[in-house]
Coordinates of C-alpha atoms and ligand atoms in Angstrom, one line a residue:
M1 CA -11.8 12.5 -11.6
K2 CA -10.1 12.5 -8.3
K3 CA -10.6 9.7 -5.9
I4 CA -10.8 9.0 -2.2
Y5 CA -10.3 5.5 -0.8
L6 CA -12.1 4.3 2.3
K7 CA -10.6 2.3 5.1
Q8 CA -11.2 -1.4 5.3
N9 CA -14.8 -2.2 6.4
K10 CA -16.0 1.4 5.9
E11 CA -17.7 0.6 2.5
K12 CA -20.9 -0.9 4.0
P13 CA -22.7 2.3 4.9
V14 CA -22.0 3.6 1.4
I15 CA -23.2 0.4 -0.2
R16 CA -26.3 0.9 1.9
R17 CA -26.7 4.4 0.6
H18 CA -25.9 6.4 3.7
P19 CA -24.8 9.8 2.2
W20 CA -22.1 10.8 4.7
I21 CA -18.4 9.8 4.9
F22 CA -16.6 11.1 8.0
S23 CA -13.0 12.1 7.6
G24 CA -11.9 9.3 10.0
A25 CA -13.2 6.7 7.4
I26 CA -10.8 7.9 4.7
Q27 CA -7.7 5.8 4.1
K28 CA -6.1 7.9 1.4
K29 CA -7.0 10.4 -1.3
D30 CA -5.7 12.0 -4.5
R31 CA -3.9 15.3 -4.0
D32 CA -5.2 18.8 -4.5
I33 CA -9.0 18.1 -4.3
A34 CA -10.6 21.5 -4.2
P35 CA -13.2 22.3 -1.5
G36 CA -16.6 21.1 -2.8
E37 CA -15.1 19.1 -5.8
I38 CA -16.9 16.0 -6.9
V39 CA -14.9 12.9 -6.3
S40 CA -15.2 9.2 -6.9
V41 CA -15.5 7.3 -3.6
C42 CA -13.7 3.9 -3.7
G43 CA -13.3 1.0 -1.4
I44 CA -9.8 0.1 -0.2
N45 CA -9.5 -2.2 -3.2
G46 CA -10.2 0.6 -5.6
M47 CA -13.7 -0.4 -6.5
H48 CA -15.8 2.7 -7.3
L49 CA -18.9 3.1 -4.9
G50 CA -20.4 6.4 -5.7
Y51 CA -19.9 10.2 -6.4
G52 CA -19.9 12.9 -3.8
Y53 CA -18.4 16.3 -3.0
Y54 CA -15.5 16.6 -0.7
N55 CA -14.4 19.2 1.8
A56 CA -11.3 18.7 4.0
K57 CA -12.6 21.3 6.5
T58 CA -15.7 19.5 7.7
P59 CA -16.1 16.4 9.9
I60 CA -18.3 15.0 7.2
A61 CA -15.6 14.9 4.6
V62 CA -17.8 13.7 1.7
R63 CA -21.6 13.9 1.1
L64 CA -22.6 11.5 -1.6
L65 CA -24.9 12.6 -4.4
S66 CA -25.1 9.3 -6.3
F67 CA -24.4 5.7 -5.8
G68 CA -22.8 3.2 -8.3
N69 CA -21.9 4.5 -11.7
Q70 CA -24.5 7.3 -11.9
K71 CA -22.5 10.5 -13.0
V72 CA -23.4 13.7 -11.2
D73 CA -24.2 16.1 -14.1
A74 CA -26.9 18.6 -14.9
D75 CA -29.3 15.9 -16.1
Y76 CA -29.0 13.9 -12.9
L77 CA -29.5 17.0 -10.8
R78 CA -32.5 17.9 -12.8
G79 CA -33.9 14.4 -12.2
L80 CA -33.4 14.8 -8.4
I81 CA -35.1 18.2 -8.4
H82 CA -37.9 17.0 -10.5
A83 CA -38.5 13.9 -8.3
A84 CA -38.6 16.2 -5.2
V85 CA -41.1 18.5 -6.8
E86 CA -43.3 15.6 -7.9
K87 CA -43.3 14.2 -4.5
R88 CA -44.9 17.3 -3.2
T89 CA -47.3 18.2 -6.0
G90 CA -48.5 14.6 -6.1
S91 CA -49.0 14.2 -2.3
L92 CA -52.4 13.9 -0.8
L93 CA -50.8 14.9 2.5
L94 CA -50.0 18.4 1.0
Q95 CA -53.3 19.8 -0.1
N96 CA -54.7 23.3 0.6
T97 CA -51.5 25.1 0.6
D98 CA -49.5 27.2 -1.9
S99 CA -46.3 26.9 0.1
C100 CA -44.0 24.0 1.1
R101 CA -40.4 22.9 1.4
L102 CA -39.5 21.7 -2.1
I103 CA -36.0 20.4 -1.4
F104 CA -35.0 19.1 2.0
S105 CA -31.3 18.3 1.7
E106 CA -30.4 14.7 2.4
G107 CA -34.2 14.0 2.7
D108 CA -34.3 14.6 -1.1
Y109 CA -30.8 13.2 -1.9
L110 CA -29.4 16.7 -2.3
P111 CA -27.3 17.1 0.7
G112 CA -26.7 20.8 1.6
L113 CA -29.5 22.3 -0.4
I114 CA -32.8 23.6 0.9
V115 CA -35.4 25.2 -1.2
D116 CA -38.7 26.6 0.2
S117 CA -41.5 27.8 -2.0
Y118 CA -43.9 30.6 -0.7
A119 CA -46.7 31.1 -3.2
R120 CA -44.3 30.7 -6.1
H121 CA -41.4 32.7 -4.7
L122 CA -38.5 30.4 -3.9
V123 CA -36.0 30.8 -1.0
M124 CA -32.9 28.9 -1.4
Q125 CA -30.3 27.9 1.2
S126 CA -26.9 26.5 0.3
V127 CA -25.1 25.0 3.3
T128 CA -22.0 23.4 1.7
R129 CA -19.1 24.1 -0.6
G130 CA -20.3 21.3 -2.8
I131 CA -23.7 23.0 -3.4
E132 CA -22.0 26.3 -3.7
R133 CA -20.0 25.0 -6.7
M134 CA -23.2 23.7 -8.4
K135 CA -25.3 26.7 -7.5
N136 CA -25.6 28.2 -10.9
T137 CA -26.6 24.9 -12.5
L138 CA -29.2 24.3 -9.7
V139 CA -30.6 27.8 -10.1
T140 CA -31.0 27.3 -13.9
I141 CA -32.8 24.0 -13.3
L142 CA -35.2 25.5 -10.7
I143 CA -36.1 28.4 -13.1
D144 CA -36.6 26.0 -16.0
L145 CA -38.6 23.4 -14.1
L146 CA -40.7 25.6 -11.8
R147 CA -40.9 29.0 -13.6
P148 CA -41.0 30.8 -10.1
E149 CA -41.8 34.4 -9.7
S150 CA -38.6 35.0 -7.9
I151 CA -35.6 33.2 -6.1
Y152 CA -34.0 34.8 -3.0
E153 CA -31.0 33.3 -1.3
R154 CA -30.8 33.0 2.5
S155 CA -27.6 31.1 3.0
E156 CA -26.9 31.9 6.6
H157 CA -26.8 28.4 8.1
E158 CA -24.3 28.0 11.0
G159 CA -22.8 25.1 9.1
R160 CA -21.4 27.5 6.4
A161 CA -18.7 28.7 8.8
L162 CA -17.4 25.1 9.3
E163 CA -17.3 24.8 5.5
G164 CA -15.2 28.0 5.3
M165 CA -18.0 30.1 3.8
K166 CA -19.5 33.4 4.8
P167 CA -23.2 34.0 5.1
V168 CA -24.9 35.2 1.9
Q169 CA -28.2 36.9 1.4
K170 CA -29.3 38.1 -2.0
Q171 CA -31.8 38.3 -4.8
I172 CA -30.9 35.6 -7.3
Y173 CA -33.8 35.9 -9.8
G174 CA -36.8 38.2 -10.3
T175 CA -38.0 40.4 -7.4
T176 CA -39.1 39.0 -4.1
P177 CA -41.6 41.3 -2.4
A178 CA -41.0 42.6 1.0
E179 CA -43.9 40.6 2.3
I180 CA -45.2 37.5 0.5
V181 CA -48.7 36.4 1.3
M182 CA -48.9 32.6 1.6
H183 CA -52.0 30.4 2.1
E184 CA -52.3 27.2 4.2
N185 CA -55.6 25.5 5.1
D186 CA -57.8 28.7 4.8
M187 CA -55.3 30.7 6.7
S188 CA -53.0 33.3 5.2
F189 CA -49.7 34.4 6.6
L190 CA -47.2 37.2 5.7
V191 CA -43.7 36.0 5.2
N192 CA -40.8 38.3 5.2
V193 CA -38.2 36.4 3.3
R194 CA -35.4 39.0 3.7
E195 CA -35.7 39.7 7.4
G196 CA -37.5 36.8 8.8
Q197 CA -35.9 33.9 10.5
K198 CA -34.4 31.0 8.5
T199 CA -36.3 31.3 5.2
G200 CA -39.1 33.4 6.6
F201 CA -41.7 31.0 8.0
Y202 CA -41.9 27.6 9.8
L203 CA -43.5 25.4 7.1
D204 CA -42.5 22.4 9.2
Q205 CA -45.3 23.2 11.8
R206 CA -48.0 22.9 9.2
D207 CA -49.5 19.6 10.6
N208 CA -49.2 20.8 14.2
R209 CA -51.0 24.1 13.3
Q210 CA -53.9 21.9 12.1
L211 CA -53.7 19.9 15.3
V212 CA -53.9 23.1 17.4
R213 CA -56.8 24.3 15.4
R214 CA -58.7 21.1 16.2
L215 CA -57.8 21.3 19.9
A216 CA -58.5 25.0 20.5
R217 CA -62.2 25.3 20.8
D218 CA -63.0 27.6 23.8
A219 CA -59.5 27.2 25.0
D220 CA -57.3 29.8 26.6
V221 CA -54.1 29.5 24.5
L222 CA -50.5 30.4 25.4
N223 CA -48.2 30.3 22.4
L224 CA -44.6 30.2 23.7
F225 CA -41.8 31.1 21.2
S226 CA -44.6 32.3 18.9
Y227 CA -42.5 33.8 16.1
T228 CA -45.0 35.3 13.6
G229 CA -48.0 33.7 15.3
G230 CA -48.7 30.6 13.2
F231 CA -50.1 28.7 16.1
S232 CA -52.0 31.7 17.4
V233 CA -53.8 32.2 14.1
A234 CA -54.6 28.4 14.0
A235 CA -55.9 28.4 17.5
A236 CA -58.1 31.6 16.9
L237 CA -59.7 30.1 13.8
G238 CA -60.2 26.9 15.8
G239 CA -62.4 28.8 18.2
A240 CA -60.1 29.7 21.0
R241 CA -61.4 32.1 23.6
K242 CA -58.1 33.9 23.9
T243 CA -54.6 33.7 22.7
V244 CA -51.4 35.0 24.1
S245 CA -48.2 35.0 21.9
V246 CA -44.9 35.3 23.7
D247 CA -41.6 35.9 21.8
A248 CA -38.3 37.7 22.4
S249 CA -38.5 39.4 19.0
S250 CA -40.7 42.5 18.6
D251 CA -40.5 42.2 14.8
A252 CA -41.9 38.7 15.0
L253 CA -44.6 39.9 17.4
E254 CA -45.5 42.8 15.1
M255 CA -45.9 40.3 12.2
A256 CA -47.9 38.0 14.5
R257 CA -50.3 40.9 15.2
K258 CA -50.7 41.5 11.4
N259 CA -51.3 37.8 10.8
M260 CA -54.0 37.7 13.4
D261 CA -55.7 40.7 11.9
R262 CA -55.6 39.5 8.3
N263 CA -57.2 36.2 9.3
H264 CA -60.1 38.1 10.8
A265 CA -59.6 36.3 14.2
K266 CA -62.3 37.5 16.6
T267 CA -60.4 36.0 19.5
S268 CA -58.9 38.3 22.1
A269 CA -55.2 38.4 21.3
G270 CA -52.3 39.4 23.5
F271 CA -48.7 39.8 22.4
I272 CA -45.9 39.7 25.0
K273 CA -42.3 40.5 24.3
A274 CA -40.4 38.5 26.9
D275 CA -37.8 35.8 27.4
V276 CA -39.9 32.7 27.7
F277 CA -37.8 31.2 30.5
E278 CA -38.3 34.4 32.6
F279 CA -41.9 34.7 31.6
L280 CA -42.6 31.2 33.0
R281 CA -40.8 31.9 36.2
S282 CA -42.8 35.1 36.8
G283 CA -46.2 33.7 37.7
R284 CA -49.0 31.2 37.3
I285 CA -50.3 30.2 34.0
D286 CA -54.1 30.1 33.5
S287 CA -54.0 28.9 29.9
N288 CA -55.3 25.4 29.2
L289 CA -53.7 24.9 25.9
V290 CA -50.0 25.7 25.8
I291 CA -47.7 25.4 22.8
I292 CA -43.9 25.3 23.4
D293 CA -41.8 25.5 20.3
P294 CA -38.4 26.9 21.1
P295 CA -35.5 27.3 18.6
A296 CA -33.1 24.4 18.5
L297 CA -31.6 24.5 22.0
A298 CA -28.9 22.0 20.9
K299 CA -27.4 23.2 17.7
T300 CA -24.3 21.1 18.1
R301 CA -23.4 17.8 19.8
A302 CA -21.4 19.8 22.4
S303 CA -24.4 21.8 23.5
I304 CA -26.6 18.7 24.2
Q305 CA -26.2 19.0 28.0
S306 CA -27.2 22.6 28.3
A307 CA -30.0 22.0 25.9
C308 CA -31.3 19.2 28.1
R309 CA -31.3 21.6 31.0
G310 CA -33.3 24.2 29.0
Y311 CA -36.0 21.6 27.9
K312 CA -36.2 20.3 31.4
D313 CA -36.5 23.8 32.8
L314 CA -39.3 24.8 30.5
H315 CA -41.3 21.7 31.4
L316 CA -40.7 22.1 35.1
Q317 CA -42.4 25.5 35.0
I318 CA -45.3 24.0 33.0
A319 CA -45.7 21.1 35.3
A320 CA -45.6 23.4 38.3
T321 CA -48.1 26.0 37.1
C322 CA -50.6 24.8 34.5
P323 CA -54.2 24.1 35.5
K324 CA -55.6 20.6 35.7
N325 CA -56.5 19.0 32.3
S326 CA -54.4 21.4 30.4
L327 CA -53.1 20.3 27.0
I328 CA -49.4 21.0 26.2
L329 CA -48.1 20.7 22.7
T330 CA -44.3 20.6 23.1
C331 CA -41.7 20.5 20.3
S332 CA -38.0 20.0 19.9
C333 CA -36.3 20.8 16.6
S334 CA -32.8 19.9 17.9
R335 CA -31.4 17.3 15.6
F336 CA -29.2 15.9 18.4
I337 CA -32.1 15.2 20.7
N338 CA -34.2 12.2 19.6
M339 CA -37.8 11.4 20.6
D340 CA -36.8 9.1 23.4
L341 CA -34.5 11.6 25.0
F342 CA -37.0 14.4 24.6
Q343 CA -39.7 12.3 26.3
M344 CA -37.1 11.5 29.1
L345 CA -36.5 15.2 29.8
I346 CA -40.2 15.9 30.0
F347 CA -40.6 12.9 32.3
E348 CA -37.8 14.1 34.6
A349 CA -39.4 17.5 34.8
F350 CA -42.8 16.1 35.7
A351 CA -41.3 13.7 38.2
D352 CA -39.4 16.5 39.9
A353 CA -42.5 18.6 40.0
G354 CA -44.6 15.7 41.4
R355 CA -47.2 16.3 38.7
G356 CA -49.0 13.7 36.7
A357 CA -49.5 13.8 32.9
S358 CA -50.2 11.5 30.0
I359 CA -48.8 11.4 26.5
I360 CA -51.8 11.6 24.1
G361 CA -49.9 12.0 20.9
K362 CA -46.4 11.9 19.3
Y363 CA -45.6 13.5 16.0
Y364 CA -42.8 14.1 13.6
Q365 CA -42.0 16.5 10.7
P366 CA -44.5 16.8 7.8
C367 CA -44.2 15.1 4.4
D368 CA -42.4 18.0 2.7
H369 CA -39.5 17.5 5.2
P370 CA -39.1 13.8 4.4
T371 CA -36.8 11.6 6.5
S372 CA -34.6 9.6 4.3
I373 CA -34.8 5.9 5.1
F374 CA -31.0 5.8 4.3
C375 CA -30.2 8.7 6.5
P376 CA -32.2 8.7 9.8
E377 CA -30.3 11.8 10.9
T378 CA -32.7 13.8 8.7
E379 CA -35.4 13.3 11.3
Y380 CA -35.3 16.5 13.5
L381 CA -38.7 17.7 14.6
K382 CA -40.3 15.9 17.5
T383 CA -43.7 16.9 19.0
I384 CA -45.4 15.5 22.1
L385 CA -48.9 16.3 23.1
L386 CA -49.5 15.9 26.8
R387 CA -52.6 16.1 29.0
L388 CA -51.9 17.2 32.6
D389 CA -53.6 15.4 35.5
Ligands
SAH1 N1 -43.5 28.6 16.8 C1 -43.0 29.4 15.7 C2 -41.5 29.1 15.4 C3 -40.7 29.4 16.6 S1 -39.0 29.7 16.1 C4 -43.9 29.1 14.5 O1 -44.6 28.1 14.5 O2 -43.8 29.9 13.6 C5 -38.3 30.2 17.7 C6 -38.8 31.6 18.2 O3 -38.3 31.7 19.5 C7 -38.2 32.8 17.4 O4 -39.3 33.6 17.0 C8 -37.3 33.5 18.4 O5 -37.4 34.9 18.3 C9 -37.9 33.0 19.7 N2 -37.0 33.0 20.8 C10 -35.7 32.4 20.9 N3 -35.3 32.4 22.2 C11 -36.2 33.0 22.9 C12 -36.4 33.2 24.3 N4 -35.5 32.8 25.2 N5 -37.5 33.7 24.8 C13 -38.5 34.1 23.9 N6 -38.4 33.9 22.6 C14 -37.3 33.3 22.1

């Protein structure tokens, strides 16, 4: 097996099980390592520290799959997948749903692999060359362990370009229906795995949907960046008087309408196709429960500044227009913006608008998107619940 050697003093994070090695930490390496090939990672003195896959093209040159002498073979991968599945099936935090994220990349010690399960139909995302090389083995293990109805691949992550790979979308196993019906806490949602965004549905908002349901009684709800209406359905079933879903995608809004109908929501429901930033500038808001869940405004480190302006702009409009005592559930799924920075941007917006508000809750991603204790970068979804003065 080929080897890479770390620079002096760069072993410590590996010994402490951080799975990333940046290219700048590498002192020397064997020749002709293929993209995605598994290598032995060694200290400068030649001591083996762990196994991971290498790609010369990416800033993270190695992603470690095992530490110490544990070989990365099919049995080991099977053990990792089994452990990830057990964590979900055995979790008391994950009851009353037939759908969840089964494998969350570094959060489940499988960097570069995401697998979502929607009512026994799996959707797989391979983000790295390393995972790409192991894909057949991984698929065989998933079929053997889970006996799914189908597996569909949606490998379109922006990270693939960096890895030197094209986007891929295809049926891998069985037949995935055009629309899957999934169930979550007495709600049901249609998921279009082929044409929907990401893998089709935002499983990571499950706990926040329940929160909205608890807060929605008699509320006038504005669901900004609604996608297929997850929060609108939750609000309606929680007793909202009215919901308005706003999104730039007419396909998403069409699905939101179907989702409202299939849940027999009696609430009056509006659907507005608009750019949220323009929508907010166009007039007063009379809703008293507002959900703000934009796409990741900072997709890269380089876009942090413009993303900050975006988050601030959204909250300025909210601070300037929402009625007294409104509740605002606001989310950021940008990996590069942490909770403290997110709170700071909200603070700046309210300070500029001269509006008072209190933070009455702070939340993170749900248990099927686990944050690895060894890799805090796996934390990405931040939510703040505000009450306006
Ligand atoms: N809240 C949703 C997920 C939101 S994903 C849920 O719980 O399911 C982000 C959504 O924002 C996508 O549906 C996308 O179409 C929409 N979007 C992105 N930019 C937008 C913009 N500027 N104005 C309106 N919608 C936008």
